[in-house]
Tab-separated table of C-alpha atoms in Angstrom:
chain	number	residue	atom	x	y	z
A	233	UNK	CA	-49.621	-78.204	-72.556
A	234	UNK	CA	-46.916	-77.655	-69.954
A	235	UNK	CA	-44.900	-80.590	-68.668
A	236	UNK	CA	-44.511	-81.107	-64.923
A	237	UNK	CA	-41.083	-79.453	-65.063
A	238	UNK	CA	-42.414	-76.432	-66.943
A	239	UNK	CA	-45.263	-76.105	-64.457
A	240	UNK	CA	-42.776	-76.110	-61.585
A	241	UNK	CA	-40.804	-73.377	-63.328
A	242	UNK	CA	-43.969	-71.281	-63.570
A	243	UNK	CA	-44.666	-71.833	-59.873
A	244	UNK	CA	-41.121	-70.787	-59.004
A	245	UNK	CA	-41.459	-67.603	-61.048
A	246	UNK	CA	-44.795	-66.798	-59.384
A	247	UNK	CA	-43.214	-67.133	-55.925
A	248	UNK	CA	-40.695	-64.305	-56.483
A	249	UNK	CA	-41.543	-61.092	-54.650
A	250	UNK	CA	-40.095	-57.662	-55.270
A	251	UNK	CA	-37.511	-56.341	-52.832
A	252	UNK	CA	-38.714	-53.890	-50.152
A	253	UNK	CA	-38.012	-50.448	-51.546
A	254	UNK	CA	-39.094	-48.861	-48.226
A	255	UNK	CA	-36.160	-50.548	-46.496
A	256	UNK	CA	-33.903	-49.271	-49.266
A	257	UNK	CA	-35.167	-45.746	-48.668
A	258	UNK	CA	-34.417	-46.101	-44.956
A	259	UNK	CA	-30.861	-47.091	-45.883
A	260	UNK	CA	-30.517	-44.011	-48.078
A	261	UNK	CA	-31.730	-41.835	-45.186
A	262	UNK	CA	-29.287	-43.577	-42.848
A	263	UNK	CA	-26.413	-42.821	-45.207
A	264	UNK	CA	-27.403	-39.158	-45.177
A	265	UNK	CA	-26.993	-39.188	-41.390
A	266	UNK	CA	-23.609	-40.933	-41.273
A	267	UNK	CA	-20.361	-39.149	-40.423
A	268	UNK	CA	-19.349	-38.222	-43.960
A	269	UNK	CA	-20.291	-35.753	-46.664
A	270	UNK	CA	-23.591	-36.654	-48.308
A	271	UNK	CA	-23.131	-39.116	-51.145
A	272	UNK	CA	-19.394	-39.362	-50.599
A	273	UNK	CA	-19.381	-43.177	-50.711
A	274	UNK	CA	-20.924	-43.055	-54.169
A	275	UNK	CA	-22.327	-46.308	-55.507
A	276	UNK	CA	-21.424	-48.151	-52.304
A	277	UNK	CA	-24.340	-46.251	-50.761
A	278	UNK	CA	-26.650	-47.486	-53.533
A	279	UNK	CA	-25.432	-51.034	-52.951
A	280	UNK	CA	-26.155	-50.749	-49.233
A	281	UNK	CA	-29.660	-49.565	-50.013
A	282	UNK	CA	-30.157	-52.513	-52.364
A	283	UNK	CA	-28.985	-54.967	-49.701
A	284	UNK	CA	-31.404	-53.401	-47.217
A	285	UNK	CA	-34.227	-53.730	-49.736
A	286	UNK	CA	-33.368	-57.391	-50.302
A	287	UNK	CA	-33.130	-58.121	-46.565
A	288	UNK	CA	-36.235	-55.998	-45.875
A	289	UNK	CA	-34.467	-54.377	-42.933
A	290	UNK	CA	-32.042	-51.513	-42.333
A	291	UNK	CA	-29.238	-51.944	-41.571
A	292	UNK	CA	-28.966	-55.126	-43.627
A	293	UNK	CA	-27.034	-58.093	-42.257
A	294	UNK	CA	-23.427	-58.408	-43.400
A	295	UNK	CA	-23.177	-61.579	-45.537
A	296	UNK	CA	-21.260	-64.210	-43.576
A	297	UNK	CA	-21.736	-67.383	-45.601
A	298	UNK	CA	-21.187	-66.738	-49.311
A	299	UNK	CA	-21.035	-69.576	-51.809
A	300	UNK	CA	-19.946	-69.729	-55.437
A	301	UNK	CA	-21.822	-72.291	-57.511
A	302	UNK	CA	-20.005	-73.394	-60.663
A	303	UNK	CA	-22.235	-75.193	-63.174
A	304	UNK	CA	-20.424	-77.202	-65.836
A	305	UNK	CA	-21.587	-78.407	-69.236
A	306	UNK	CA	-20.303	-79.147	-72.721
A	307	UNK	CA	-21.491	-77.758	-76.050
A	308	UNK	CA	-22.179	-79.484	-79.341
A	309	UNK	CA	-21.339	-76.306	-81.260
A	310	UNK	CA	-17.694	-76.907	-80.381
A	311	UNK	CA	-17.675	-79.306	-83.361
A	312	UNK	CA	-17.836	-76.217	-85.598
A	313	UNK	CA	-14.298	-75.181	-84.608
A	314	UNK	CA	-15.249	-72.066	-82.631
A	315	UNK	CA	-12.501	-72.649	-80.037
A	316	UNK	CA	-8.966	-74.050	-80.127
A	317	UNK	CA	-9.561	-75.718	-76.749
A	318	UNK	CA	-10.755	-79.350	-76.852
A	319	UNK	CA	-13.894	-80.477	-75.064
A	320	UNK	CA	-11.841	-82.524	-72.610
A	321	UNK	CA	-10.694	-79.302	-70.906
A	322	UNK	CA	-14.111	-78.961	-69.257
A	323	UNK	CA	-13.580	-82.201	-67.328
A	324	UNK	CA	-9.954	-81.291	-66.621
A	325	UNK	CA	-11.023	-78.004	-65.053
A	326	UNK	CA	-13.593	-79.767	-62.891
A	327	UNK	CA	-10.709	-81.828	-61.570
A	328	UNK	CA	-8.906	-78.594	-60.716
A	329	UNK	CA	-12.001	-77.241	-58.932
A	330	UNK	CA	-12.302	-80.441	-56.925
A	331	UNK	CA	-8.615	-80.286	-56.010
A	332	UNK	CA	-8.996	-76.687	-54.866
A	333	UNK	CA	-6.420	-75.474	-57.386
A	334	UNK	CA	-8.403	-73.421	-59.919
A	335	UNK	CA	-8.516	-69.614	-59.870
A	336	UNK	CA	-12.034	-69.662	-58.430
A	337	UNK	CA	-10.905	-71.838	-55.508
A	338	UNK	CA	-7.964	-69.599	-54.683
A	339	UNK	CA	-10.047	-66.416	-54.683
A	340	UNK	CA	-12.922	-68.123	-52.836
A	341	UNK	CA	-10.531	-69.134	-50.065
A	342	UNK	CA	-9.286	-65.557	-49.752
A	343	UNK	CA	-12.804	-64.102	-49.474
A	344	UNK	CA	-14.200	-66.967	-47.385
A	345	UNK	CA	-16.659	-68.428	-49.887
A	346	UNK	CA	-17.817	-72.030	-50.128
A	347	UNK	CA	-17.261	-73.662	-53.541
A	348	UNK	CA	-19.910	-75.931	-55.056
A	349	UNK	CA	-19.344	-77.575	-58.454
A	350	UNK	CA	-22.276	-79.087	-60.346
A	351	UNK	CA	-22.123	-81.303	-63.440
A	352	UNK	CA	-25.321	-80.502	-65.325
A	353	UNK	CA	-24.075	-81.516	-68.749
A	354	UNK	CA	-20.429	-82.543	-69.063
A	355	UNK	CA	-19.905	-84.849	-72.034
A	356	UNK	CA	-17.694	-87.297	-70.133
A	357	UNK	CA	-18.313	-89.252	-66.957
A	358	UNK	CA	-16.612	-87.727	-63.930
A	359	UNK	CA	-15.242	-89.452	-60.844
A	360	UNK	CA	-17.072	-88.860	-57.586
A	361	UNK	CA	-15.735	-86.132	-55.323
A	362	UNK	CA	-17.107	-84.449	-52.173
A	363	UNK	CA	-17.052	-81.027	-53.880
A	364	UNK	CA	-18.781	-82.255	-57.055
A	365	UNK	CA	-22.515	-82.737	-57.425
A	366	UNK	CA	-23.736	-84.943	-60.247
A	367	UNK	CA	-26.949	-83.577	-61.749
A	368	UNK	CA	-26.367	-84.403	-65.403
A	369	UNK	CA	-29.400	-83.661	-67.567
A	370	UNK	CA	-27.628	-84.944	-70.687
A	371	UNK	CA	-24.043	-85.323	-71.895
A	372	UNK	CA	-23.588	-81.958	-73.558
A	373	UNK	CA	-25.899	-79.953	-75.792
A	374	UNK	CA	-26.594	-80.472	-79.476
A	375	UNK	CA	-24.980	-78.196	-82.063
A	376	UNK	CA	-26.979	-74.928	-82.078
A	377	UNK	CA	-25.924	-74.193	-85.657
A	378	UNK	CA	-27.741	-77.347	-86.766
A	379	UNK	CA	-30.727	-77.525	-84.413
A	380	UNK	CA	-31.891	-76.714	-80.886
A	381	UNK	CA	-29.382	-77.218	-78.086
A	382	UNK	CA	-31.922	-78.827	-75.772
A	383	UNK	CA	-35.551	-79.806	-75.551
A	384	UNK	CA	-37.807	-77.556	-73.486
A	385	UNK	CA	-38.052	-80.323	-70.895
A	386	UNK	CA	-34.256	-80.567	-70.612
A	387	UNK	CA	-33.939	-76.792	-70.250
A	388	UNK	CA	-36.630	-76.767	-67.563
A	389	UNK	CA	-34.959	-79.615	-65.678
A	390	UNK	CA	-31.597	-77.828	-65.702
A	391	UNK	CA	-33.270	-74.626	-64.540
A	392	UNK	CA	-34.925	-76.420	-61.635
A	393	UNK	CA	-31.602	-77.954	-60.607
A	394	UNK	CA	-30.210	-74.454	-60.145
A	395	UNK	CA	-33.286	-73.166	-58.333
A	396	UNK	CA	-33.446	-76.103	-55.948
A	397	UNK	CA	-29.747	-75.774	-55.162
A	398	UNK	CA	-30.179	-72.094	-54.237
A	399	UNK	CA	-32.948	-73.023	-51.808
A	400	UNK	CA	-30.960	-75.949	-50.388
A	401	UNK	CA	-27.803	-73.929	-49.781
A	402	UNK	CA	-29.766	-71.292	-47.895
A	403	UNK	CA	-31.735	-73.824	-45.860
A	404	UNK	CA	-28.976	-76.340	-45.107
A	405	UNK	CA	-25.807	-74.234	-44.999
A	406	UNK	CA	-27.192	-70.807	-44.148
A	407	UNK	CA	-25.762	-69.356	-47.364
A	408	UNK	CA	-26.691	-65.659	-47.430
A	409	UNK	CA	-24.927	-64.538	-50.617
A	410	UNK	CA	-24.603	-66.448	-53.881
A	411	UNK	CA	-22.133	-66.113	-56.731
A	412	UNK	CA	-22.844	-67.611	-60.133
A	413	UNK	CA	-19.998	-69.355	-61.932
A	414	UNK	CA	-19.647	-71.658	-64.943
A	415	UNK	CA	-17.315	-73.908	-66.850
A	416	UNK	CA	-17.816	-75.217	-70.372
A	417	UNK	CA	-15.585	-75.000	-73.428
A	418	UNK	CA	-17.578	-73.237	-76.146
A	419	UNK	CA	-20.072	-71.596	-73.823
A	420	UNK	CA	-19.301	-68.011	-74.886
A	421	UNK	CA	-20.788	-68.841	-78.291
A	422	UNK	CA	-24.063	-69.900	-76.689
A	423	UNK	CA	-23.871	-66.901	-74.348
A	424	UNK	CA	-23.534	-64.545	-77.322
A	425	UNK	CA	-26.607	-66.110	-78.916
A	426	UNK	CA	-28.621	-65.723	-75.710
A	427	UNK	CA	-27.584	-62.094	-75.272
A	428	UNK	CA	-28.446	-61.292	-78.878
A	429	UNK	CA	-31.833	-62.942	-78.406
A	430	UNK	CA	-32.718	-60.988	-75.268
A	431	UNK	CA	-31.218	-57.613	-76.240
A	432	UNK	CA	-31.999	-57.580	-79.984
A	433	UNK	CA	-28.403	-56.513	-80.656
A	434	UNK	CA	-26.642	-57.833	-83.775
A	435	UNK	CA	-24.158	-60.653	-83.422
A	436	UNK	CA	-21.146	-58.481	-84.251
A	437	UNK	CA	-21.859	-56.255	-81.238
A	438	UNK	CA	-22.037	-59.032	-78.642
A	439	UNK	CA	-19.697	-61.766	-79.869
A	440	UNK	CA	-16.269	-61.838	-78.234
A	441	UNK	CA	-13.064	-63.814	-78.433
A	442	UNK	CA	-13.797	-66.097	-75.492
A	443	UNK	CA	-10.612	-67.975	-74.700
A	444	UNK	CA	-8.572	-65.567	-76.843
A	445	UNK	CA	-9.138	-66.895	-80.347
A	446	UNK	CA	-7.326	-65.508	-83.401
A	447	UNK	CA	-8.934	-63.324	-86.070
A	448	UNK	CA	-9.896	-66.152	-88.416
A	449	UNK	CA	-11.492	-68.197	-85.662
A	450	UNK	CA	-13.310	-65.120	-84.378
A	451	UNK	CA	-14.836	-64.440	-87.800
A	452	UNK	CA	-15.900	-68.080	-87.996
A	453	UNK	CA	-17.418	-67.893	-84.503
A	454	UNK	CA	-19.307	-64.744	-85.468
A	455	UNK	CA	-20.721	-66.544	-88.491
A	456	UNK	CA	-21.854	-69.458	-86.321
A	457	UNK	CA	-23.652	-67.072	-83.948
A	458	UNK	CA	-25.402	-65.410	-86.891
A	459	UNK	CA	-26.330	-68.807	-88.344
A	460	UNK	CA	-27.790	-70.029	-85.055
A	461	UNK	CA	-29.824	-66.860	-84.544
A	462	UNK	CA	-31.205	-67.014	-88.077
A	463	UNK	CA	-32.052	-70.701	-87.759
A	464	UNK	CA	-33.924	-70.424	-84.447
A	465	UNK	CA	-35.404	-66.901	-84.666
A	466	UNK	CA	-35.661	-66.792	-80.836
A	467	UNK	CA	-38.618	-65.127	-79.122
A	468	UNK	CA	-37.437	-63.239	-75.997
A	469	UNK	CA	-40.961	-63.437	-74.568
A	470	UNK	CA	-40.449	-67.216	-74.324
A	471	UNK	CA	-37.285	-67.453	-72.186
A	472	UNK	CA	-37.527	-71.226	-71.771
A	473	UNK	CA	-37.708	-71.593	-75.538
A	474	UNK	CA	-34.675	-69.340	-75.961
A	475	UNK	CA	-32.674	-71.364	-73.426
A	476	UNK	CA	-33.663	-74.609	-75.131
A	477	UNK	CA	-32.799	-73.398	-78.614
A	478	UNK	CA	-29.525	-71.600	-77.921
A	479	UNK	CA	-28.309	-72.093	-74.354
A	480	UNK	CA	-26.035	-74.451	-72.534
A	481	UNK	CA	-27.108	-76.607	-69.634
A	482	UNK	CA	-24.982	-74.378	-67.401
A	483	UNK	CA	-26.844	-71.300	-68.669
A	484	UNK	CA	-30.202	-72.870	-67.842
A	485	UNK	CA	-28.987	-73.952	-64.397
A	486	UNK	CA	-27.581	-70.483	-63.716
A	487	UNK	CA	-30.921	-68.981	-64.715
A	488	UNK	CA	-32.514	-71.274	-62.163
A	489	UNK	CA	-29.969	-70.333	-59.505
A	490	UNK	CA	-30.849	-66.666	-60.037
A	491	UNK	CA	-34.581	-67.311	-59.852
A	492	UNK	CA	-34.111	-69.537	-56.806
A	493	UNK	CA	-32.008	-66.893	-55.076
A	494	UNK	CA	-34.677	-64.274	-55.744
A	495	UNK	CA	-37.397	-66.580	-54.420
A	496	UNK	CA	-35.309	-67.152	-51.278
A	497	UNK	CA	-34.518	-63.412	-50.971
A	498	UNK	CA	-30.776	-64.014	-51.272
A	499	UNK	CA	-28.601	-61.519	-53.180
A	500	UNK	CA	-26.700	-62.976	-56.120
A	501	UNK	CA	-23.496	-61.524	-57.566
A	502	UNK	CA	-23.154	-61.874	-61.323
A	503	UNK	CA	-19.857	-62.836	-62.925
A	504	UNK	CA	-19.012	-62.680	-66.628
A	505	UNK	CA	-20.680	-63.084	-69.988
A	506	UNK	CA	-22.273	-66.499	-69.449
A	507	UNK	CA	-23.746	-65.609	-66.058
A	508	UNK	CA	-24.980	-62.288	-67.435
A	509	UNK	CA	-26.652	-64.139	-70.312
A	510	UNK	CA	-28.403	-66.370	-67.782
A	511	UNK	CA	-29.476	-63.275	-65.853
A	512	UNK	CA	-31.193	-61.901	-68.963
A	513	UNK	CA	-33.174	-65.131	-69.192
A	514	UNK	CA	-34.049	-64.989	-65.485
A	515	UNK	CA	-35.318	-61.419	-65.735
A	516	UNK	CA	-37.317	-62.383	-68.830
A	517	UNK	CA	-39.035	-64.988	-66.636
A	518	UNK	CA	-39.486	-62.536	-63.741
A	519	UNK	CA	-38.564	-58.835	-63.857
A	520	UNK	CA	-38.633	-58.901	-60.053
A	521	UNK	CA	-35.538	-61.106	-60.078
A	522	UNK	CA	-33.503	-58.066	-61.093
A	523	UNK	CA	-33.932	-56.625	-57.565
A	524	UNK	CA	-31.650	-59.373	-56.231
A	525	UNK	CA	-28.839	-59.020	-58.790
A	526	UNK	CA	-25.488	-57.338	-58.149
A	527	UNK	CA	-23.095	-56.922	-61.071
A	528	UNK	CA	-19.753	-58.098	-59.724
A	529	UNK	CA	-17.437	-56.976	-62.507
A	530	UNK	CA	-17.228	-55.936	-66.151
A	531	UNK	CA	-15.860	-58.703	-68.336
A	532	UNK	CA	-13.942	-57.728	-71.470
A	533	UNK	CA	-16.392	-59.830	-73.493
A	534	UNK	CA	-18.607	-57.302	-75.329
A	535	UNK	CA	-21.715	-59.357	-74.675
A	536	UNK	CA	-21.206	-58.974	-70.933
A	537	UNK	CA	-21.492	-55.189	-71.115
A	538	UNK	CA	-24.464	-55.437	-73.467
A	539	UNK	CA	-26.251	-57.709	-71.010
A	540	UNK	CA	-25.516	-55.423	-68.061
A	541	UNK	CA	-26.804	-52.443	-70.021
A	542	UNK	CA	-30.047	-54.293	-70.751
A	543	UNK	CA	-30.322	-55.224	-67.068
A	544	UNK	CA	-29.567	-51.605	-66.056
A	545	UNK	CA	-26.750	-52.747	-63.786
A	546	UNK	CA	-23.358	-51.145	-63.218
A	547	UNK	CA	-20.476	-53.463	-62.253
A	548	UNK	CA	-18.643	-52.937	-58.978
A	549	UNK	CA	-15.156	-53.502	-60.409
A	550	UNK	CA	-13.450	-53.607	-63.796
A	551	UNK	CA	-10.198	-55.564	-63.835
A	552	UNK	CA	-10.342	-56.649	-67.502
A	553	UNK	CA	-11.137	-60.263	-66.613
A	554	UNK	CA	-12.589	-62.795	-69.026
A	555	UNK	CA	-11.952	-66.074	-67.202
A	556	UNK	CA	-15.381	-66.948	-65.854
A	557	UNK	CA	-15.689	-69.519	-63.036
A	558	UNK	CA	-17.140	-66.781	-60.797
A	559	UNK	CA	-13.717	-65.183	-60.343
A	560	UNK	CA	-14.684	-61.561	-61.003
A	561	UNK	CA	-17.771	-61.810	-58.824
A	562	UNK	CA	-15.728	-63.319	-55.992
A	563	UNK	CA	-13.278	-60.426	-56.175
A	564	UNK	CA	-16.215	-58.042	-55.664
A	565	UNK	CA	-17.459	-59.728	-52.465
A	566	UNK	CA	-15.508	-57.506	-50.029
A	567	UNK	CA	-17.268	-54.467	-51.497
A	568	UNK	CA	-20.661	-56.105	-50.998
A	569	UNK	CA	-19.874	-56.922	-47.391
A	570	UNK	CA	-18.527	-53.439	-46.732
A	571	UNK	CA	-21.672	-51.842	-48.151
A	572	UNK	CA	-23.788	-53.685	-45.597
A	573	UNK	CA	-21.362	-53.148	-42.710
A	574	UNK	CA	-21.197	-49.378	-43.183
A	575	UNK	CA	-24.905	-49.005	-42.512
A	576	UNK	CA	-24.713	-50.917	-39.252
A	577	UNK	CA	-21.371	-49.906	-37.785
A	578	UNK	CA	-20.460	-46.396	-38.908
A	579	UNK	CA	-21.050	-43.452	-36.557
A	580	UNK	CA	-23.623	-40.824	-37.369
A	581	UNK	CA	-22.931	-37.101	-37.315
A	582	UNK	CA	-25.261	-36.811	-34.338
A	583	UNK	CA	-23.287	-39.409	-32.374
A	584	UNK	CA	-20.151	-37.345	-32.948
A	585	UNK	CA	-21.910	-34.236	-31.705
A	586	UNK	CA	-21.901	-32.536	-35.105
A	587	UNK	CA	-24.758	-30.383	-36.330
């Protein structure tokens, strides 16, 4: 029997509609008429068509109010020594976000994006700050190598936090483009488990070095991922169960943000391995959610590329980033805006008098 939270998740999933492919086809036809050789803008033309399909109109509006949402949570699996960074760094980085001094803040300021930071599962108590939202489901996950990270109810609650925030940002602030970001020491281990669960790839193909761990720590991390997958035997047809068994609270909230963006018909730009893992869960809930996803960049984490391959998405840029926080996705925002602007502002061959 579904809990109230699980029922609300099902209702959210049912509310997601596919993008309007007819509008996308109009955008493709418009590109063929613009003052340039056919197809000469390459994948930027495909992106423009996707934005038109999402907006259900051609030309699509140029996004004016982007926001990056950084969900933060801690991970019980950190006790297994899978990272040299202590858990306290999660809270320290939230302080940097709130002070406007983290990499995500700097890039967001350059590209004109609002920054929202959400505590969905940080192990320590955080001081209040205007930038920080407190939505703590619990103080960190349990150790996935020993048992499930979360209960199904906790995973559903975290998911709904993300979904409701997507709707609120659109309604209250007029946000018309979302970026997913995350912060949580140890979360690449959970991300690897999620990606393995949803892609059926072996752990050695999707486990990366995260914060730059040495060879011994990497081998230990790989063993922990294999142990967790064997213990939980995740069923990809039950995405809530997969999130509860193996995910972080930030992964569940990011999954909700993606589903909420799709329900609100807002494009969402994916970042690195953790956000891509959450996207796999979101698409497992609703394949229609994929219509609203834009791959911002290719992280050097192998799991990120595996997830994008499963989602059939090609990243806009590849700068060999592995930081997270939404940084790579933020760097891709000018390309997204340009793709929409070209369809509305560029001259056609006919306007130039060409035949």
